[in-house]
mmCIF file of C-alpha atoms in Angstrom:
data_model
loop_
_atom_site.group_PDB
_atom_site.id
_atom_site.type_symbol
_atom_site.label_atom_id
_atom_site.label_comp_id
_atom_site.label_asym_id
_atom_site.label_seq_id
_atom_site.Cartn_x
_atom_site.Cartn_y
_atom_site.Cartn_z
ATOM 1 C CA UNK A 1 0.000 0.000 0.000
ATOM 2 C CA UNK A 2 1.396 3.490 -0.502
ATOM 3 C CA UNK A 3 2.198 5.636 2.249
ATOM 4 C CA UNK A 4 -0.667 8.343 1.399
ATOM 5 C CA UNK A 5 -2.803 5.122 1.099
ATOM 6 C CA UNK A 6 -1.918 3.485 3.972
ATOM 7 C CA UNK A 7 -2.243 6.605 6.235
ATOM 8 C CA UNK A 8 -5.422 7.443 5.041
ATOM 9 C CA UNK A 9 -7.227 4.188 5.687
ATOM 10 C CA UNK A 10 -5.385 3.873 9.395
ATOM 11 C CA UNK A 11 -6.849 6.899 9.986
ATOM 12 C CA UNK A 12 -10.286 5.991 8.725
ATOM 13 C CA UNK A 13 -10.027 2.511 10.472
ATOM 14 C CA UNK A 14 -8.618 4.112 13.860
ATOM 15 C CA UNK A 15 -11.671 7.230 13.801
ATOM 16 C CA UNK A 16 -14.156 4.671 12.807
ATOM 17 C CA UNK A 17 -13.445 2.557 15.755
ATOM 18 C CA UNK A 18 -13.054 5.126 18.100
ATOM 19 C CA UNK A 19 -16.232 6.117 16.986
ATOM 20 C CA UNK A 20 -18.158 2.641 18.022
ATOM 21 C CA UNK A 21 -16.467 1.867 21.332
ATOM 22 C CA UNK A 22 -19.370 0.559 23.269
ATOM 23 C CA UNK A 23 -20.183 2.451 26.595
ATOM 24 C CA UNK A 24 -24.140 1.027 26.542
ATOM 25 C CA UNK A 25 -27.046 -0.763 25.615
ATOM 26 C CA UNK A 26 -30.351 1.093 25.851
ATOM 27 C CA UNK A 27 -33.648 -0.828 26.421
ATOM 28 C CA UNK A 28 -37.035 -1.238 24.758
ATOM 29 C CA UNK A 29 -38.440 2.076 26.712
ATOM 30 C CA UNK A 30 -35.756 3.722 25.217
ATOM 31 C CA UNK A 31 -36.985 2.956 21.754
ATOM 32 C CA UNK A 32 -34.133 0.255 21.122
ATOM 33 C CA UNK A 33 -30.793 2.032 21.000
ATOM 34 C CA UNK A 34 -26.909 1.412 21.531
ATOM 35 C CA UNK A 35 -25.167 4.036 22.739
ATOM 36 C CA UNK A 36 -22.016 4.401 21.696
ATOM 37 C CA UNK A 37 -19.048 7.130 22.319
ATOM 38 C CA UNK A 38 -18.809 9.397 19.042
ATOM 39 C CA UNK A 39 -15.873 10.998 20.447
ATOM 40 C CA UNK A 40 -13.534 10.717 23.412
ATOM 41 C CA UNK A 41 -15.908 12.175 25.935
ATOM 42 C CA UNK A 42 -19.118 12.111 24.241
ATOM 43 C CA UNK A 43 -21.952 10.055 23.649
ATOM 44 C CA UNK A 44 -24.185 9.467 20.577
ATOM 45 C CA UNK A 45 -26.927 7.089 20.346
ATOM 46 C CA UNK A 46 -28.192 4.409 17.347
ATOM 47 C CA UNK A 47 -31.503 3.700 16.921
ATOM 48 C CA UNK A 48 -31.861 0.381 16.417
ATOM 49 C CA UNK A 49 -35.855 0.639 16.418
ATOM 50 C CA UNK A 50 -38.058 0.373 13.182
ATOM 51 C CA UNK A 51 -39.355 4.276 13.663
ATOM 52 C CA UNK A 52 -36.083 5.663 12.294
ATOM 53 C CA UNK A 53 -36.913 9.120 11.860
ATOM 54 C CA UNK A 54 -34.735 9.508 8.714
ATOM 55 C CA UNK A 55 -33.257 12.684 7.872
ATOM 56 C CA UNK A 56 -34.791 13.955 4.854
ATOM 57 C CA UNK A 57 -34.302 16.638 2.501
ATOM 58 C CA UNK A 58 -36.240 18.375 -0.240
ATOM 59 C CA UNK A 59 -37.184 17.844 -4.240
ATOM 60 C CA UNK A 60 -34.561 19.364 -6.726
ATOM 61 C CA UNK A 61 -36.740 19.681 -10.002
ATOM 62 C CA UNK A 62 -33.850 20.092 -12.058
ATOM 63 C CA UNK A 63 -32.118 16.908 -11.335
ATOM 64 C CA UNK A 64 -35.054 15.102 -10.672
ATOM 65 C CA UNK A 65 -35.531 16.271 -14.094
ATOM 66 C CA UNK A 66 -33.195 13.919 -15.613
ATOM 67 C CA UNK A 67 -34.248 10.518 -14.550
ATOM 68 C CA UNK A 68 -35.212 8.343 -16.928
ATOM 69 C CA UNK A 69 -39.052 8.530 -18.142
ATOM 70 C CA UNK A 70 -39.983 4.611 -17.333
ATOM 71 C CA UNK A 71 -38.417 5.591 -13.753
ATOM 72 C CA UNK A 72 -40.399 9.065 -13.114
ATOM 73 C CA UNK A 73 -43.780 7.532 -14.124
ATOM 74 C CA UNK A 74 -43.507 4.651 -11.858
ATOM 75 C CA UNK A 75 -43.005 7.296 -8.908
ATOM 76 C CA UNK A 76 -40.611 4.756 -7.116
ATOM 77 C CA UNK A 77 -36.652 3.960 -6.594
ATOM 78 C CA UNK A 78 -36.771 0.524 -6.276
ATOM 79 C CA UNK A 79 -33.426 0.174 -4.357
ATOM 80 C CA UNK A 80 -31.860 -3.257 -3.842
ATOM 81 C CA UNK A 81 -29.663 -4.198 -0.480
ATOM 82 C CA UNK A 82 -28.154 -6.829 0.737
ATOM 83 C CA UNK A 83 -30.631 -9.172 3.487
ATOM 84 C CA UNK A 84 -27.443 -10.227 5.190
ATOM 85 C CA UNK A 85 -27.593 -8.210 8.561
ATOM 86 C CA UNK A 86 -24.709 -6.204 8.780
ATOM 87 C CA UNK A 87 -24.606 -2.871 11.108
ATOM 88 C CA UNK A 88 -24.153 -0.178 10.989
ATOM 89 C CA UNK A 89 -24.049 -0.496 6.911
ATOM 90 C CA UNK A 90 -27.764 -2.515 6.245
ATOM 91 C CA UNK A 91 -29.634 -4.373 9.354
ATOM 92 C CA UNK A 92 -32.598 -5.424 10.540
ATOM 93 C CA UNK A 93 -34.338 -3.020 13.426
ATOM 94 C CA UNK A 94 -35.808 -4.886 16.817
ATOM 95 C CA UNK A 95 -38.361 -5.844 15.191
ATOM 96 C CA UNK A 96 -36.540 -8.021 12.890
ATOM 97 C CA UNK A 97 -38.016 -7.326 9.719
ATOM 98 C CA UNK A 98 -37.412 -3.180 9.409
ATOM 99 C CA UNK A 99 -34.357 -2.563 7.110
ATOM 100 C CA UNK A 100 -32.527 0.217 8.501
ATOM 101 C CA UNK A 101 -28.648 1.327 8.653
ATOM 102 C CA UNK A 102 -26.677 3.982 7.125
ATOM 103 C CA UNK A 103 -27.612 2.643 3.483
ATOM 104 C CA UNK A 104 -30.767 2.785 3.246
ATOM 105 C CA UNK A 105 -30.416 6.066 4.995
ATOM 106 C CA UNK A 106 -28.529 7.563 2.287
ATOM 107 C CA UNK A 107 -31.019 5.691 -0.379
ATOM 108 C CA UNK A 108 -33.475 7.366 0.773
ATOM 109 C CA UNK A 109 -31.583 10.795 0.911
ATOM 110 C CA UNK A 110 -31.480 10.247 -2.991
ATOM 111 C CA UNK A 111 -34.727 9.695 -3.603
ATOM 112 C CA UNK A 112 -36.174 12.577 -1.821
ATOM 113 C CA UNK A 113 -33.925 14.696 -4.291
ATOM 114 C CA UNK A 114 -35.453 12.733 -7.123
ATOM 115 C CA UNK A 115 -39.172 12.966 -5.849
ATOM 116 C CA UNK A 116 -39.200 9.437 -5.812
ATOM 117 C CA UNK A 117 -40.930 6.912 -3.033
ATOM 118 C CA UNK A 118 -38.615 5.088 -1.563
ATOM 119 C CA UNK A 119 -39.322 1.087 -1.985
ATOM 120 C CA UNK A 120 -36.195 -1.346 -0.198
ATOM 121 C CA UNK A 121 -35.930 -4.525 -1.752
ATOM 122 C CA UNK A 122 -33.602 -6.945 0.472
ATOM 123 C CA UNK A 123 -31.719 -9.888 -1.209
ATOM 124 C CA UNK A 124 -29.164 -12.087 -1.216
ATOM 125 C CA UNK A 125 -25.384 -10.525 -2.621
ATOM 126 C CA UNK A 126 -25.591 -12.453 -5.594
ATOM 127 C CA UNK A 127 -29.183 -11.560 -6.510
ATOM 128 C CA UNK A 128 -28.575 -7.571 -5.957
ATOM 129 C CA UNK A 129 -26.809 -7.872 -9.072
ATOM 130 C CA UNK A 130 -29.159 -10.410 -11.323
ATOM 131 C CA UNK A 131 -31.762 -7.690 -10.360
ATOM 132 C CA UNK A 132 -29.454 -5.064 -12.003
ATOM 133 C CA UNK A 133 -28.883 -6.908 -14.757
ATOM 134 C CA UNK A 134 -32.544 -7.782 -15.605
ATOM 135 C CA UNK A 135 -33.423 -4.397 -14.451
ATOM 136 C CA UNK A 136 -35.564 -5.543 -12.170
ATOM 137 C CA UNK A 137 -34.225 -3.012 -9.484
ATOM 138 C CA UNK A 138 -33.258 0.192 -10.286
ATOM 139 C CA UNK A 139 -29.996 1.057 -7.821
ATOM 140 C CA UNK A 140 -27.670 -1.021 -5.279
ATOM 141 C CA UNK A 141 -26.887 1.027 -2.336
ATOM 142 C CA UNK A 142 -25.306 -1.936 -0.393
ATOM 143 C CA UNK A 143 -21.172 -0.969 0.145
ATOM 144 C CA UNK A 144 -20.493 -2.539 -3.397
ATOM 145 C CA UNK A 145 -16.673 -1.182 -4.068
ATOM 146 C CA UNK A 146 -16.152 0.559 -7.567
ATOM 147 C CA UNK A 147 -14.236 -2.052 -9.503
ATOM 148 C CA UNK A 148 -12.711 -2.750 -13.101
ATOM 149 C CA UNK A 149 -14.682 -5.694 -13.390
ATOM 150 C CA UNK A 150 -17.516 -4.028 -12.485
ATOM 151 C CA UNK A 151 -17.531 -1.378 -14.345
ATOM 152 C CA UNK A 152 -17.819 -3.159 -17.906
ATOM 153 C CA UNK A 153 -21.507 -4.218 -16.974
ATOM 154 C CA UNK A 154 -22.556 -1.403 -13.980
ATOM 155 C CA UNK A 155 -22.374 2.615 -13.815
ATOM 156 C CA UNK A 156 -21.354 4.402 -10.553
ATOM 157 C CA UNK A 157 -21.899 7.021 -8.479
ATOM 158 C CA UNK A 158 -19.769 7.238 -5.399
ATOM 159 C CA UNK A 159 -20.690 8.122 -1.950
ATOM 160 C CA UNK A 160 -18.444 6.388 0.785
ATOM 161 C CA UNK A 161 -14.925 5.606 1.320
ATOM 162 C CA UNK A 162 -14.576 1.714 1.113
ATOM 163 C CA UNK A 163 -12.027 0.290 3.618
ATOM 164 C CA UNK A 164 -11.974 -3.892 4.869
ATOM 165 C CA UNK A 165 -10.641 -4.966 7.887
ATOM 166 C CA UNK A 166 -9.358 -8.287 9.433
ATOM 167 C CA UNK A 167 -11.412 -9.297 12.473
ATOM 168 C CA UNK A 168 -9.644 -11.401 14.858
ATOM 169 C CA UNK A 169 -10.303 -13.145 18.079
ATOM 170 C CA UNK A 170 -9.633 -10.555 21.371
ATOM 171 C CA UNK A 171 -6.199 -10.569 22.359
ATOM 172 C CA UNK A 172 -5.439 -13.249 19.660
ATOM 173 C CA UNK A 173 -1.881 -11.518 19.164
ATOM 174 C CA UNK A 174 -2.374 -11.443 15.434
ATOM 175 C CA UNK A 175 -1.502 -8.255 13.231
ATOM 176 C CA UNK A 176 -2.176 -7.986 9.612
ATOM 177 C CA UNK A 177 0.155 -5.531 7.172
ATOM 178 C CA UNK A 178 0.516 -7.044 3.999
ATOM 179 C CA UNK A 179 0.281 -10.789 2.330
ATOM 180 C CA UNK A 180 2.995 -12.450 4.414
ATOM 181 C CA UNK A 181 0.777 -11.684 8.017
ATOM 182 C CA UNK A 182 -2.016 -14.875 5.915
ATOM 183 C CA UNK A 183 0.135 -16.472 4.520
ATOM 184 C CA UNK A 184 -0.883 -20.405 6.315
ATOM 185 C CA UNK A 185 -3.973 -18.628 8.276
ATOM 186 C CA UNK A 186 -7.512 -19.606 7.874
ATOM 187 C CA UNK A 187 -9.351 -16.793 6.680
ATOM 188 C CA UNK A 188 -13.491 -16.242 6.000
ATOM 189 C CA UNK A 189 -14.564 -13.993 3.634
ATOM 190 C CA UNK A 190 -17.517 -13.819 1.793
ATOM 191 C CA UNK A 191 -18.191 -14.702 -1.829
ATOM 192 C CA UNK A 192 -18.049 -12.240 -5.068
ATOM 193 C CA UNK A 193 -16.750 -9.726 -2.955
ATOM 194 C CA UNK A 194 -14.181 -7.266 -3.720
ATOM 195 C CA UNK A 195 -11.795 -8.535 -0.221
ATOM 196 C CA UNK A 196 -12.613 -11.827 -1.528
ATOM 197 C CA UNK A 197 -10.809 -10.366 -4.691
ATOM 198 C CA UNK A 198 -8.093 -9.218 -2.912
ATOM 199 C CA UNK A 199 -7.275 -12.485 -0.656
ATOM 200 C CA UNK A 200 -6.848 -14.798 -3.637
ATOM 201 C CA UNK A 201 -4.567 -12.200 -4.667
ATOM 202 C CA UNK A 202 -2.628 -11.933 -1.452
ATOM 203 C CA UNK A 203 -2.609 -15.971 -1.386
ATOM 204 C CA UNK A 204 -0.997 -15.753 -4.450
ATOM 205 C CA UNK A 205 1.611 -13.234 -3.937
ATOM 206 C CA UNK A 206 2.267 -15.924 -0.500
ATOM 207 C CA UNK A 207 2.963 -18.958 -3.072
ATOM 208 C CA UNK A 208 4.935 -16.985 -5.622
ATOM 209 C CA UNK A 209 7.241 -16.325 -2.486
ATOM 210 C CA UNK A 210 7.265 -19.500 -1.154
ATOM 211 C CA UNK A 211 4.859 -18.994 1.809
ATOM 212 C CA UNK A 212 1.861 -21.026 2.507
ATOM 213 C CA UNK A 213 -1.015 -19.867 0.834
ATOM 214 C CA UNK A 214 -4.063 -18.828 2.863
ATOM 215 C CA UNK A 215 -6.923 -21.400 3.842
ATOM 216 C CA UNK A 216 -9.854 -19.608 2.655
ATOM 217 C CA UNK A 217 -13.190 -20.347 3.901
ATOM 218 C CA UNK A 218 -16.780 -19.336 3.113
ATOM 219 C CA UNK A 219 -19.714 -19.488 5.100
ATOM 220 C CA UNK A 220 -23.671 -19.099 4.672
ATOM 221 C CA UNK A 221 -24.337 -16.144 6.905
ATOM 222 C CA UNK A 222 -22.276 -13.750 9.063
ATOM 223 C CA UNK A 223 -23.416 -15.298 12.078
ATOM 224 C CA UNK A 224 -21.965 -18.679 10.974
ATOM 225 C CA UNK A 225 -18.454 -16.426 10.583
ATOM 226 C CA UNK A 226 -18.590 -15.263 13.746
ATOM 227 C CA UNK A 227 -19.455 -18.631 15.325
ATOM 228 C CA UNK A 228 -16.362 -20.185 13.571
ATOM 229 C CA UNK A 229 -13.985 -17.323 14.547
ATOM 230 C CA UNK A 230 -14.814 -17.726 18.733
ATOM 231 C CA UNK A 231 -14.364 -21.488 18.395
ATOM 232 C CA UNK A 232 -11.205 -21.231 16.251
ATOM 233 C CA UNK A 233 -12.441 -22.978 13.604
ATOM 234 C CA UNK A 234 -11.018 -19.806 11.215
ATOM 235 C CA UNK A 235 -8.164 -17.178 12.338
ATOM 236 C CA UNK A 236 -9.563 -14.063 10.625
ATOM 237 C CA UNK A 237 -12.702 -12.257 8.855
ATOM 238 C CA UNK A 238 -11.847 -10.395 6.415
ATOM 239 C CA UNK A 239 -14.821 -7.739 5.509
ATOM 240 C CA UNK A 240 -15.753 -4.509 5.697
ATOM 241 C CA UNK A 241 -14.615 -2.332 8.135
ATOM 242 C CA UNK A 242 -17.850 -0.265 9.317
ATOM 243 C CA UNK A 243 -18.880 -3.571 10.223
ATOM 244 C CA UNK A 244 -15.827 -5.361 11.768
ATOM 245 C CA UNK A 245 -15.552 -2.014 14.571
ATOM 246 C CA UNK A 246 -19.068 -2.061 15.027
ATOM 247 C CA UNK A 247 -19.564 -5.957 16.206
ATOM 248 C CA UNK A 248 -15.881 -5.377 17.825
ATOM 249 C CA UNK A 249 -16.984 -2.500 19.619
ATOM 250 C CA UNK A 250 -20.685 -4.031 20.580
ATOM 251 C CA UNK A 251 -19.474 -7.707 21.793
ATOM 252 C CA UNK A 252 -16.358 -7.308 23.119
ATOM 253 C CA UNK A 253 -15.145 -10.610 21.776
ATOM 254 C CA UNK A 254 -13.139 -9.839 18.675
ATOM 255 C CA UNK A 255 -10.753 -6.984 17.673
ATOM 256 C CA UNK A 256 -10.094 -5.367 14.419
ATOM 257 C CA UNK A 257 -6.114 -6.248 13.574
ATOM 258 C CA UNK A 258 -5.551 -4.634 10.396
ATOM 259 C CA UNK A 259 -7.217 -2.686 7.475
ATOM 260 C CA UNK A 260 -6.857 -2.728 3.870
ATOM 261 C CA UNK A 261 -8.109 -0.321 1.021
ATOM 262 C CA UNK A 262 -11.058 -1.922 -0.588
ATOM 263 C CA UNK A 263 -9.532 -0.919 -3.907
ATOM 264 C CA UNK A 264 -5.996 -2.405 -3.454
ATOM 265 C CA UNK A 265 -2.586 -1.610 -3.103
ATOM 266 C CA UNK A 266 -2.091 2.349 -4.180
ATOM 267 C CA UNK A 267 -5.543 3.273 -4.711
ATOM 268 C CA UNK A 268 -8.535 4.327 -1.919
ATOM 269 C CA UNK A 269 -11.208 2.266 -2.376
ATOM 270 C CA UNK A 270 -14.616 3.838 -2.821
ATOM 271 C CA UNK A 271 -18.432 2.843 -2.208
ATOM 272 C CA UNK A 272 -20.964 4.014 -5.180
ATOM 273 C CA UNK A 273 -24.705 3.872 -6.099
ATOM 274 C CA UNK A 274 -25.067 0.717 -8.875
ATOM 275 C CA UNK A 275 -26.909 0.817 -11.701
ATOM 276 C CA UNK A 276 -27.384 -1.114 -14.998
ATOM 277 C CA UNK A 277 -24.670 0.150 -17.404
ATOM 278 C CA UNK A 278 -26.336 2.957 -19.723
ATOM 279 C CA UNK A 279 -29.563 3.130 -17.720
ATOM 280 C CA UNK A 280 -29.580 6.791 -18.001
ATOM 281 C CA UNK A 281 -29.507 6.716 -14.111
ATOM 282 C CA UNK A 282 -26.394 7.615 -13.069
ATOM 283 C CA UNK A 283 -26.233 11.055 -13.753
ATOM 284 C CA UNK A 284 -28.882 11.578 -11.144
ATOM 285 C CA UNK A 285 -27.573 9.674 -8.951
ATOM 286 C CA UNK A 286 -24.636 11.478 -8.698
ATOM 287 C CA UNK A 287 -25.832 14.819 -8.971
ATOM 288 C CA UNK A 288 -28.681 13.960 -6.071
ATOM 289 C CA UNK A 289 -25.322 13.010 -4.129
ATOM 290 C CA UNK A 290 -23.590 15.816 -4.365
ATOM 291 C CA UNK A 291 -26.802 18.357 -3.618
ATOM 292 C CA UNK A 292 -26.847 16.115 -0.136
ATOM 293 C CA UNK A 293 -23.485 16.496 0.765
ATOM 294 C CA UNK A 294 -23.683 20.191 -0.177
ATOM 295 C CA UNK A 295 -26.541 20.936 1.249
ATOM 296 C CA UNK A 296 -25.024 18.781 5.266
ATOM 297 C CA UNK A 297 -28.031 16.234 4.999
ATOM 298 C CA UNK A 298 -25.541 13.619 3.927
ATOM 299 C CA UNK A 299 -23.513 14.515 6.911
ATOM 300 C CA UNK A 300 -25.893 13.989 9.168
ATOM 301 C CA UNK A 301 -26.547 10.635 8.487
ATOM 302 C CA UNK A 302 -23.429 9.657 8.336
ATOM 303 C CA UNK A 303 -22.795 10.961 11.886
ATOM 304 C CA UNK A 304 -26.226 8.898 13.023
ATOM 305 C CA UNK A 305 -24.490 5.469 12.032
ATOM 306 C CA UNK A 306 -20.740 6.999 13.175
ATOM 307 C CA UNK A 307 -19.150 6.957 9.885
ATOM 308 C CA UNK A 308 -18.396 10.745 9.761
ATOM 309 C CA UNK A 309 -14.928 8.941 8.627
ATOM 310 C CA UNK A 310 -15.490 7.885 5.315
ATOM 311 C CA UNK A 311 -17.186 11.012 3.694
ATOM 312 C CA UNK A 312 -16.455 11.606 0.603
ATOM 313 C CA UNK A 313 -16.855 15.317 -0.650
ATOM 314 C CA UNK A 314 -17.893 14.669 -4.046
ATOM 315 C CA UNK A 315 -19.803 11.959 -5.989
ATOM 316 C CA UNK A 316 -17.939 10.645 -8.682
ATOM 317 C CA UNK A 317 -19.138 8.783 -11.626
ATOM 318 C CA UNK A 318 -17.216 5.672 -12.545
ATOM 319 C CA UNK A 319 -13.659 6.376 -11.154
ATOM 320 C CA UNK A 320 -10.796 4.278 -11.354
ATOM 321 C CA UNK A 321 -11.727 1.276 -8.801
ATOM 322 C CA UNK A 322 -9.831 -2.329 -8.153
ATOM 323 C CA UNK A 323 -7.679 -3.750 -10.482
ATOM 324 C CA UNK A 324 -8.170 -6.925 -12.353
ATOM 325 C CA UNK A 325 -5.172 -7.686 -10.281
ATOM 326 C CA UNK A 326 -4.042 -6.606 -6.788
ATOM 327 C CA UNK A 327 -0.381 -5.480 -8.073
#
């Protein structure tokens, strides 16, 4: 990773999990929220109940305008996610079936500027993008990282920074830099991801220089990870970072031992809206982006989920994501 790289995410991964150190849990009278410390001597809470009380913002008739005629007749943004429970990034609320987080926050952020109804459709990770592709859905807002690949069949429009993070055991003793710190472990990712991506890559680069390559694992469901990881079936998660603080900080059981840009080696790694390639949506999407950050709505609910962090202060439309190959 290069230095400006490498500094960058550290100080991403370090403010990010400074800002989800657990100081409480907050009960059902307090309409199901975990109160966390947002910064060394303050408190924020997360509402983890289904009346989320969104921030919102209002119509731009200009940009909402541009989106396509099949899409502004319909009246809806049919928004795919991913059903897999991850906080803060997508989740279910305490009642189990509410789909809340900082995604569908920002989702519906962009469809206010469009003067669209918001409609959440939560699926597997392989079936967000057969839904693209059939155009059965409209968007993805569900941390997909910008990526070469990608980009031949999907458009973007970026709105996070994307940084992973290897989740280990507390106190397991383990620290992760660079290829040589898996090289022999057992590490879980999940499948058609971009940190899956990048660990075949990194077991590659271990067998090219005569290390062990690493034992790669897969499971169903990110409870089935975590289960595997506190028996010591597996040494390491590998996922997203927003995710590895947050169930670090809220169980006290595992630790976050190193961080990698989502996008490789010498490049930051970067979150977007997904559409269909030449949908005619992007343009939107990424002008709706950049009225919310302008306008400190976007802000806001970023600071709700504590991922002030990894703003980004412009939406970008396809930019340079991971390579092909993790060189």
């Amino acid at each position: 990773m290069s230095t400006s790289i490498a500094r960058r995410t550290t100080a991403a991964a370090l403010g990010l999990a400074a800002a989800l150190v657990l100081a409480a849990c907050g009960n059902p009278d307090d309409g199901g929220t975990t109160e966390v410390a947002a910064t060394p001597g303050g408190k924020t809470k997360i509402n983890t109940s289904p009346d989320q009380n969104r921030v919102t913002t209002d119509k731009v008739d200009s940009i909402a305008a541009q989106v396509p005629r099949k899409i502004r007749e319909r009246g809806t943004l049919e928004v795919v996610d991913s059903s897999g429970s991850a906080a803060p990034l997508t989740f279910f609320a305490t009642d189990n079936k509410t789909v809340i987080g900082v995604e569908p926050d920002i989702a519906s952020l962009v469809a206010d500027v469009l003067g669209l109804e918001l409609r959440t459709n939560a699926v597997s990770w392989e079936n967000i993008f057969v839904g693209l592709d059939s155009a059965k859905y409209d968007v993805g807002f569900s941390n997909i990282t910008v990526t070469e690949e990608r980009k031949e069949k999907y458009d973007f429009a970026t709105y996070r920074e994307d940084n992973l993070a290897f989740e280990a055991r507390k106190d397991s003793g383990l620290k992760v830099t660079g290829p040589e710190d898996v090289a022999g472990r057992t590490v879980a990712v999940s499948s058609g991801t971009n940190q899956e991506k990048l660990l075949i890559e990194w077991s590659k680069e271990n067998e090219k220089a005569g290390r062990e390559p690493v034992d790669i694992k897969y499971y169903q469901n990110e409870s089935d990870t975590y289960l595997a990881l506190r028996s010591g079936r597996i040494d390491l998660y590998l996922g997203p970072n927003p995710t590895a603080a947050h169930h670090a900080a809220t169980t006290g059981r595992t630790e976050v031992v190193g961080t990698h840009s989502g996008a490789g080696t010498t490049l930051q790694g970067l979150i977007a809206a997904t559409t269909k390639k030449d949908s005619g949506l992007v343009e939107p999407l990424a002008e709706a982006l950049d009225h919310v950050i302008g306008n400190g709505t976007y802000a806001k609910v970023l600071e709700r989920w504590g991922l002030s962090d990894e703003a980004v202060t412009k939406s970008e439309i396809n930019p340079p994501g991971l390579p092909r190959t993790n060189k």
